[in-house]
Amino acid sequence: MKVTGYRSLLTRHDWGRLTGDANGVMPEPLTDVHVLILETDEGLEGVGVGAHGDIDRVFGAVEGEDPRAVTALYDRMLRWVFKTGHAGAAFGAIGAIDMALWDLKAKAAGEPLWRTLGALDRYVPGYASGLDIALDDEALVRLYERYADRGFTSAKLKGGHDVTHDRRRLLAVRDVLARNSEHPALMLDANEAWNRTQAVRFVSELERDIDLAWIEEPVRRWDAAGLASVGRHLRAGVATGENLTGLEQYRPLFDAGAVDIVQVGNVWGITHFLRVAAVAHCHDLPVSPVTYHANPVAHAAAAVPNHLAFEVQHLTSPIGVEIDQEILDGGIVLGDQPGIGIRVDEERINAVRAATPVAGAAGPHVRPRRAGLRLVPDTSAALS
């Protein structure tokens, strides 16, 4: 079997609500979803998800090769961009191809990817995450009631502008999840909105009333010294890693003892997750994937010994995409379809009008000018 070509599709996901974080809110409840289909000379096709605008820079590394040699081809893609670097958009393209190659490998074996990777159990424990900073209190409770109906006992909220506002919302969600657990786990994601002093002051105030499991990205993703400093002053663990593009970017964090929960973005691929999980395991640290549409890395999370909890952001699928998994019992139940279990209706997707590319839109993907430089709460950005 040989890789012969690819098709790149763009569909949309309808959240039914506005989504965002401390950096901003999307202008509409719809977001783009990028789908990659790898073609082979045997007619078998592999599916990956995630933005892959730089695919032409790395596709030559896999073209004409046997897709079952996934890890060798992953390293070949990294070598392909040795001089210019594999971070950013290039790493997204590598991740999408990597997913599609693993999908092909499992399909060729006639089994779901979680089986191919050696998992024993198809269940992947998770936590609810509503990308919820734009919601008022009533809408917030309604959203997490739907998660509670699916058995969730843990939740991560977006915040970081106003401690009084965030405390009220965290307590409200704790009350919702209390139907499933006497001690629900609560997390807060600041999305790099603070400097280290602001982070300690903000979270310390929250910890007067709330036992946070972790604070996520309290300072910049690469600030090993800052993350370590924050961690020394709080009870909550420090989580980071979703935006790191390459195993080597984790090394300073591990060396500085700067991370307690090692996160990995779904969009960076299966191989990247497996390697980060292995290094985290060597440091006796848990790993927790940050989700993306179709939750492809859930198959790999089921196979590693140090998986903590998988972020679950959505209870529905993008337009034209069916996923062989269920959100039940506070996590993800993977199915038996060969591969990652993503079925694509190309006719329906092609009928969807593409949205403005995320990178060019106002919202959470654009860092505010005063991030980390505010002396008083930014009440204009926090809903009452």
Short mmCIF file of C-alpha atoms in Angstrom, two decimals:
data_model
loop_
_atom_site.label_atom_id
_atom_site.label_comp_id
_atom_site.label_asym_id
_atom_site.label_seq_id
_atom_site.Cartn_x
_atom_site.Cartn_y
_atom_site.Cartn_z
CA MET A 1 0.00 0.00 0.00
CA LYS A 2 1.26 3.50 -0.88
CA VAL A 3 0.07 7.03 -0.17
CA THR A 4 -0.88 8.65 -3.47
CA GLY A 5 -2.59 11.94 -2.64
CA TYR A 6 -4.89 13.85 -0.34
CA ARG A 7 -8.12 15.83 -0.22
CA SER A 8 -8.62 18.77 2.10
CA LEU A 9 -12.13 19.58 3.31
CA LEU A 10 -13.56 22.39 5.39
CA THR A 11 -16.77 22.03 7.37
CA ARG A 12 -18.23 23.77 10.42
CA HIS A 13 -19.34 22.95 13.93
CA ASP A 14 -22.46 24.56 15.36
CA TRP A 15 -21.97 24.97 19.10
CA GLY A 16 -25.41 26.45 19.68
CA ARG A 17 -23.73 29.15 21.79
CA LEU A 18 -20.84 31.59 21.65
CA THR A 19 -17.49 30.15 22.69
CA GLY A 20 -14.33 31.83 23.91
CA ASP A 21 -11.81 32.36 26.68
CA ALA A 22 -9.97 35.15 28.50
CA ASN A 23 -8.54 36.39 25.21
CA GLY A 24 -11.88 36.91 23.47
CA VAL A 25 -15.11 35.43 22.16
CA MET A 26 -15.87 34.05 18.71
CA PRO A 27 -18.16 36.37 16.72
CA GLU A 28 -20.66 33.58 15.96
CA PRO A 29 -21.56 30.14 17.32
CA LEU A 30 -20.01 28.41 14.29
CA THR A 31 -16.33 27.48 13.96
CA ASP A 32 -14.32 25.93 11.13
CA VAL A 33 -13.36 22.26 11.20
CA HIS A 34 -10.59 21.10 8.85
CA VAL A 35 -10.65 17.51 7.60
CA LEU A 36 -7.82 15.77 5.75
CA ILE A 37 -8.29 12.59 3.72
CA LEU A 38 -5.19 10.64 2.68
CA GLU A 39 -5.59 8.53 -0.47
CA THR A 40 -3.80 5.24 -1.25
CA ASP A 41 -3.27 3.10 -4.32
CA GLU A 42 -5.45 0.36 -2.77
CA GLY A 43 -8.49 2.60 -2.38
CA LEU A 44 -8.27 2.69 1.41
CA GLU A 45 -8.47 6.23 2.82
CA GLY A 46 -7.33 7.70 6.11
CA VAL A 47 -8.97 10.61 7.92
CA GLY A 48 -7.27 13.26 10.06
CA VAL A 49 -8.62 16.49 11.54
CA GLY A 50 -7.12 19.87 12.31
CA ALA A 51 -5.84 22.85 10.34
CA HIS A 52 -3.20 21.75 7.81
CA GLY A 53 -2.57 24.77 5.61
CA ASP A 54 1.16 23.92 5.39
CA ILE A 55 0.54 20.39 4.12
CA ASP A 56 2.43 20.91 0.86
CA ARG A 57 5.60 21.52 2.88
CA VAL A 58 5.53 18.03 4.37
CA PHE A 59 3.37 15.83 2.13
CA GLY A 60 6.38 14.85 0.03
CA ALA A 61 7.74 13.01 3.05
CA VAL A 62 4.86 10.50 2.93
CA GLU A 63 3.91 10.46 -0.75
CA GLY A 64 4.60 7.07 -2.29
CA GLU A 65 5.33 5.50 1.10
CA ASP A 66 3.55 2.69 2.96
CA PRO A 67 1.22 4.46 5.45
CA ARG A 68 1.62 1.65 7.98
CA ALA A 69 5.16 2.89 8.75
CA VAL A 70 3.60 5.67 10.80
CA THR A 71 6.29 6.54 13.32
CA ALA A 72 9.07 6.38 10.72
CA LEU A 73 7.05 8.70 8.47
CA TYR A 74 6.40 11.05 11.40
CA ASP A 75 10.12 11.47 11.93
CA ARG A 76 10.60 11.85 8.19
CA MET A 77 8.12 14.74 8.17
CA LEU A 78 10.06 16.42 10.97
CA ARG A 79 13.29 16.01 9.00
CA TRP A 80 11.56 17.37 5.89
CA VAL A 81 11.30 20.83 7.52
CA PHE A 82 14.58 20.65 9.45
CA LYS A 83 15.91 24.06 8.37
CA THR A 84 12.70 26.06 8.58
CA GLY A 85 11.40 24.33 11.70
CA HIS A 86 8.34 22.24 12.45
CA ALA A 87 6.50 24.58 14.85
CA GLY A 88 3.23 26.35 14.18
CA ALA A 89 1.28 25.60 11.03
CA ALA A 90 3.78 22.99 9.86
CA PHE A 91 3.24 21.00 13.05
CA GLY A 92 -0.51 21.15 12.46
CA ALA A 93 -0.06 19.65 9.01
CA ILE A 94 2.22 16.95 10.41
CA GLY A 95 -0.40 16.18 13.07
CA ALA A 96 -3.27 15.88 10.57
CA ILE A 97 -1.23 13.57 8.33
CA ASP A 98 -0.13 11.54 11.34
CA MET A 99 -3.76 10.98 12.38
CA ALA A 100 -4.69 9.89 8.88
CA LEU A 101 -1.72 7.49 8.75
CA TRP A 102 -2.72 5.88 12.06
CA ASP A 103 -6.30 5.68 10.75
CA LEU A 104 -5.00 3.83 7.68
CA LYS A 105 -2.82 1.52 9.76
CA ALA A 106 -5.75 0.44 11.94
CA LYS A 107 -8.10 0.14 8.98
CA ALA A 108 -5.57 -2.09 7.20
CA ALA A 109 -5.54 -4.27 10.33
CA GLY A 110 -9.34 -4.30 10.41
CA GLU A 111 -9.60 -3.00 13.96
CA PRO A 112 -10.26 0.25 15.86
CA LEU A 113 -7.16 2.30 16.59
CA TRP A 114 -7.44 1.77 20.33
CA ARG A 115 -6.96 -1.96 19.69
CA THR A 116 -4.02 -1.34 17.35
CA LEU A 117 -2.34 0.75 20.04
CA GLY A 118 -2.77 -1.96 22.67
CA ALA A 119 -5.57 -0.57 24.84
CA LEU A 120 -7.55 -3.02 26.97
CA ASP A 121 -10.54 -0.79 27.71
CA ARG A 122 -12.52 1.31 25.22
CA TYR A 123 -13.60 3.75 27.96
CA VAL A 124 -11.62 7.00 28.30
CA PRO A 125 -12.36 9.04 31.45
CA GLY A 126 -13.01 12.71 30.77
CA TYR A 127 -14.02 16.08 32.13
CA ALA A 128 -16.55 18.62 30.88
CA SER A 129 -15.27 21.79 29.27
CA GLY A 130 -17.74 24.28 27.82
CA LEU A 131 -15.49 27.05 26.39
CA ASP A 132 -17.98 29.01 28.44
CA ILE A 133 -16.70 32.50 29.20
CA ALA A 134 -19.41 34.14 27.05
CA LEU A 135 -22.29 32.50 28.95
CA ASP A 136 -24.29 34.18 31.68
CA ASP A 137 -24.82 32.25 34.90
CA GLU A 138 -28.15 30.74 33.85
CA ALA A 139 -26.82 29.52 30.51
CA LEU A 140 -23.70 28.19 32.23
CA VAL A 141 -25.77 26.04 34.59
CA ARG A 142 -27.92 24.74 31.73
CA LEU A 143 -24.82 23.73 29.77
CA TYR A 144 -23.23 21.83 32.64
CA GLU A 145 -26.53 20.17 33.50
CA ARG A 146 -26.29 18.52 30.08
CA TYR A 147 -22.81 17.31 30.99
CA ALA A 148 -24.08 16.09 34.35
CA ASP A 149 -26.75 14.12 32.50
CA ARG A 150 -23.86 12.28 30.79
CA GLY A 151 -22.32 11.35 34.13
CA PHE A 152 -19.54 13.94 34.38
CA THR A 153 -18.02 14.62 37.79
CA SER A 154 -15.34 17.11 36.71
CA ALA A 155 -15.39 20.40 34.82
CA LYS A 156 -13.04 23.09 33.57
CA LEU A 157 -14.27 26.65 33.21
CA LYS A 158 -12.78 29.53 31.29
CA GLY A 159 -11.93 32.60 33.32
CA GLY A 160 -9.24 34.97 34.48
CA HIS A 161 -10.76 38.45 34.34
CA ASP A 162 -12.56 38.85 37.65
CA VAL A 163 -12.10 36.62 40.70
CA THR A 164 -15.56 37.29 42.15
CA HIS A 165 -17.16 36.43 38.82
CA ASP A 166 -15.14 33.22 38.45
CA ARG A 167 -15.77 32.12 42.03
CA ARG A 168 -19.51 32.42 41.56
CA ARG A 169 -19.46 30.40 38.35
CA LEU A 170 -17.20 27.67 39.73
CA LEU A 171 -19.45 27.24 42.76
CA ALA A 172 -22.53 27.06 40.53
CA VAL A 173 -20.98 24.30 38.41
CA ARG A 174 -19.84 22.47 41.53
CA ASP A 175 -23.45 22.41 42.69
CA VAL A 176 -24.56 20.98 39.34
CA LEU A 177 -21.98 18.19 39.35
CA ALA A 178 -22.66 17.36 43.00
CA ARG A 179 -25.47 15.10 41.81
CA ASN A 180 -22.75 12.73 40.49
CA SER A 181 -20.05 13.15 43.14
CA GLU A 182 -19.76 14.47 46.68
CA HIS A 183 -16.48 16.10 45.66
CA PRO A 184 -16.57 17.24 42.01
CA ALA A 185 -13.23 18.22 40.49
CA LEU A 186 -13.03 21.82 39.29
CA MET A 187 -10.40 23.42 37.06
CA LEU A 188 -9.91 26.95 35.72
CA ASP A 189 -8.28 27.85 32.40
CA ALA A 190 -6.77 31.33 32.13
CA ASN A 191 -5.32 30.85 28.62
CA GLU A 192 -2.09 32.72 29.40
CA ALA A 193 -3.95 35.84 30.55
CA TRP A 194 -1.75 36.66 33.57
CA ASN A 195 1.79 37.33 34.67
CA ARG A 196 3.06 35.14 37.51
CA THR A 197 2.16 37.56 40.33
CA GLN A 198 -1.37 38.05 39.01
CA ALA A 199 -1.80 34.28 38.73
CA VAL A 200 -0.82 33.66 42.35
CA ARG A 201 -3.01 36.46 43.69
CA PHE A 202 -6.04 35.42 41.61
CA VAL A 203 -5.89 31.69 42.32
CA SER A 204 -4.99 32.12 45.97
CA GLU A 205 -8.17 34.15 46.39
CA LEU A 206 -10.22 31.44 44.67
CA GLU A 207 -8.66 28.77 46.86
CA ARG A 208 -10.22 30.36 49.95
CA ASP A 209 -13.50 28.74 48.86
CA ILE A 210 -12.69 26.24 46.12
CA ASP A 211 -10.34 23.29 45.98
CA LEU A 212 -9.10 23.60 42.40
CA ALA A 213 -7.67 20.46 40.83
CA TRP A 214 -5.55 22.58 38.49
CA ILE A 215 -5.02 26.00 37.02
CA GLU A 216 -4.36 25.84 33.30
CA GLU A 217 -1.91 28.07 31.40
CA PRO A 218 -1.72 30.71 34.14
CA VAL A 219 1.23 32.38 32.35
CA ARG A 220 2.83 32.06 28.93
CA ARG A 221 3.16 28.50 27.66
CA TRP A 222 6.98 28.61 27.40
CA ASP A 223 7.65 30.37 30.74
CA ALA A 224 9.16 27.47 32.69
CA ALA A 225 10.37 29.70 35.54
CA GLY A 226 7.03 31.48 35.77
CA LEU A 227 4.98 28.28 35.76
CA ALA A 228 7.23 26.76 38.41
CA SER A 229 6.90 29.89 40.55
CA VAL A 230 3.11 29.83 40.29
CA GLY A 231 3.05 26.16 41.24
CA ARG A 232 5.12 26.72 44.38
CA HIS A 233 2.60 29.22 45.75
CA LEU A 234 -0.66 27.33 45.12
CA ARG A 235 -2.41 24.15 46.23
CA ALA A 236 -3.76 23.65 42.71
CA GLY A 237 -1.67 21.80 40.17
CA VAL A 238 -0.34 23.65 37.11
CA ALA A 239 -1.45 22.34 33.73
CA THR A 240 0.08 23.32 30.41
CA GLY A 241 1.25 21.93 27.09
CA GLU A 242 -1.67 22.12 24.64
CA ASN A 243 0.08 24.74 22.50
CA LEU A 244 3.55 23.22 22.54
CA THR A 245 4.53 22.06 19.07
CA GLY A 246 7.19 19.43 19.53
CA LEU A 247 8.52 17.13 22.20
CA GLU A 248 11.58 19.34 22.69
CA GLN A 249 9.41 22.22 23.90
CA TYR A 250 8.45 20.23 27.00
CA ARG A 251 12.04 19.73 28.13
CA PRO A 252 12.45 23.11 29.92
CA LEU A 253 9.15 22.56 31.75
CA PHE A 254 10.19 19.14 32.99
CA ASP A 255 13.66 20.37 33.95
CA ALA A 256 12.18 23.24 35.99
CA GLY A 257 9.45 21.15 37.66
CA ALA A 258 7.03 23.60 36.08
CA VAL A 259 4.13 21.31 35.15
CA ASP A 260 1.93 18.98 37.22
CA ILE A 261 -0.58 17.94 34.55
CA VAL A 262 1.03 17.49 31.13
CA GLN A 263 -1.35 18.52 28.37
CA VAL A 264 -1.20 17.68 24.67
CA GLY A 265 -3.31 19.14 21.87
CA ASN A 266 -5.38 16.68 19.80
CA VAL A 267 -4.50 18.58 16.65
CA TRP A 268 -0.81 17.70 16.96
CA GLY A 269 -1.42 14.03 16.21
CA ILE A 270 -1.25 10.56 17.71
CA THR A 271 2.53 10.05 17.61
CA HIS A 272 3.23 13.35 19.36
CA PHE A 273 0.79 12.45 22.13
CA LEU A 274 2.30 9.01 22.62
CA ARG A 275 5.81 10.44 22.90
CA VAL A 276 4.85 13.22 25.30
CA ALA A 277 2.89 10.70 27.42
CA ALA A 278 5.95 8.43 27.61
CA VAL A 279 8.24 11.27 28.72
CA ALA A 280 5.65 12.45 31.26
CA HIS A 281 5.41 8.90 32.57
CA CYS A 282 9.17 8.90 33.12
CA HIS A 283 8.62 11.92 35.40
CA ASP A 284 5.66 10.25 37.17
CA LEU A 285 3.33 12.90 35.75
CA PRO A 286 -0.20 12.40 34.39
CA VAL A 287 -1.11 13.38 30.85
CA SER A 288 -4.37 15.02 29.77
CA PRO A 289 -5.28 15.71 26.12
CA VAL A 290 -6.92 19.00 25.15
CA THR A 291 -9.75 18.11 22.84
CA TYR A 292 -10.58 18.80 19.22
CA HIS A 293 -13.48 17.72 17.02
CA ALA A 294 -13.84 13.91 16.86
CA ASN A 295 -11.46 13.41 19.81
CA PRO A 296 -8.99 11.35 17.73
CA VAL A 297 -6.33 11.16 20.43
CA ALA A 298 -8.82 9.40 22.73
CA HIS A 299 -7.76 6.13 21.06
CA ALA A 300 -4.17 6.75 22.17
CA ALA A 301 -5.21 7.99 25.61
CA ALA A 302 -6.87 4.61 26.21
CA ALA A 303 -3.51 2.92 25.62
CA VAL A 304 -1.15 4.89 27.89
CA PRO A 305 -0.66 4.15 31.60
CA ASN A 306 -0.66 7.74 32.84
CA HIS A 307 -3.78 9.18 31.22
CA LEU A 308 -5.68 11.35 33.72
CA ALA A 309 -8.75 12.79 32.01
CA PHE A 310 -9.74 13.74 28.48
CA GLU A 311 -11.25 17.16 27.79
CA VAL A 312 -14.75 16.88 26.31
CA GLN A 313 -15.87 20.14 24.74
CA HIS A 314 -18.71 19.05 22.48
CA LEU A 315 -21.62 16.64 22.64
CA THR A 316 -22.43 16.88 18.93
CA SER A 317 -20.46 16.38 15.71
CA PRO A 318 -19.41 18.84 12.98
CA ILE A 319 -21.59 19.06 9.89
CA GLY A 320 -21.04 16.05 7.61
CA VAL A 321 -18.98 14.11 10.16
CA GLU A 322 -20.03 11.01 12.11
CA ILE A 323 -17.86 9.71 14.93
CA ASP A 324 -17.91 6.14 16.25
CA GLN A 325 -17.90 7.05 19.93
CA GLU A 326 -20.35 7.96 22.67
CA ILE A 327 -20.11 10.50 25.47
CA LEU A 328 -21.28 8.51 28.50
CA ASP A 329 -20.45 7.92 32.16
CA GLY A 330 -18.30 11.03 32.37
CA GLY A 331 -16.05 10.14 29.46
CA ILE A 332 -15.71 8.79 25.94
CA VAL A 333 -16.73 5.27 24.94
CA LEU A 334 -14.85 4.33 21.77
CA GLY A 335 -16.49 2.18 19.11
CA ASP A 336 -15.46 -0.83 17.04
CA GLN A 337 -15.21 0.66 13.56
CA PRO A 338 -11.75 0.15 12.03
CA GLY A 339 -9.44 3.15 12.36
CA ILE A 340 -10.25 6.30 14.30
CA GLY A 341 -13.93 5.87 13.50
CA ILE A 342 -14.56 9.11 11.59
CA ARG A 343 -17.03 8.86 8.70
CA VAL A 344 -17.11 11.81 6.31
CA ASP A 345 -20.05 12.85 4.11
CA GLU A 346 -18.18 14.88 1.50
CA GLU A 347 -21.30 15.96 -0.40
CA ARG A 348 -22.77 17.47 2.72
CA ILE A 349 -19.48 19.11 3.69
CA ASN A 350 -19.04 20.62 0.24
CA ALA A 351 -22.45 22.22 0.60
CA VAL A 352 -21.32 24.09 3.71
CA ARG A 353 -20.20 27.66 3.13
CA ALA A 354 -16.77 28.14 4.71
CA ALA A 355 -16.44 30.61 7.55
CA THR A 356 -13.78 33.26 7.86
CA PRO A 357 -10.52 31.49 8.83
CA VAL A 358 -10.12 31.40 12.60
CA ALA A 359 -6.68 33.02 12.56
CA GLY A 360 -8.12 36.12 10.94
CA ALA A 361 -11.12 36.50 13.25
CA ALA A 362 -11.44 38.46 16.43
CA GLY A 363 -11.81 36.21 19.43
CA PRO A 364 -9.86 33.75 21.57
CA HIS A 365 -7.17 33.15 18.94
CA VAL A 366 -5.92 36.76 19.15
CA ARG A 367 -4.00 37.74 22.31
CA PRO A 368 -5.31 41.02 23.79
CA ARG A 369 -2.88 43.95 23.88
CA ARG A 370 -3.12 44.32 27.69
CA ALA A 371 -3.00 40.61 28.60
CA GLY A 372 -0.84 40.19 31.70
CA LEU A 373 -0.69 43.96 32.22
CA ARG A 374 -3.98 44.72 34.01
CA LEU A 375 -3.92 46.14 37.55
CA VAL A 376 -7.67 45.88 38.18
CA PRO A 377 -10.27 43.31 37.06
CA ASP A 378 -11.37 43.62 33.48
CA THR A 379 -15.09 43.69 34.24
CA SER A 380 -15.93 44.66 30.67
CA ALA A 381 -14.75 41.23 29.53
CA ALA A 382 -16.57 39.24 32.23
CA LEU A 383 -20.28 38.61 32.04
CA SER A 384 -22.30 39.18 35.19
#
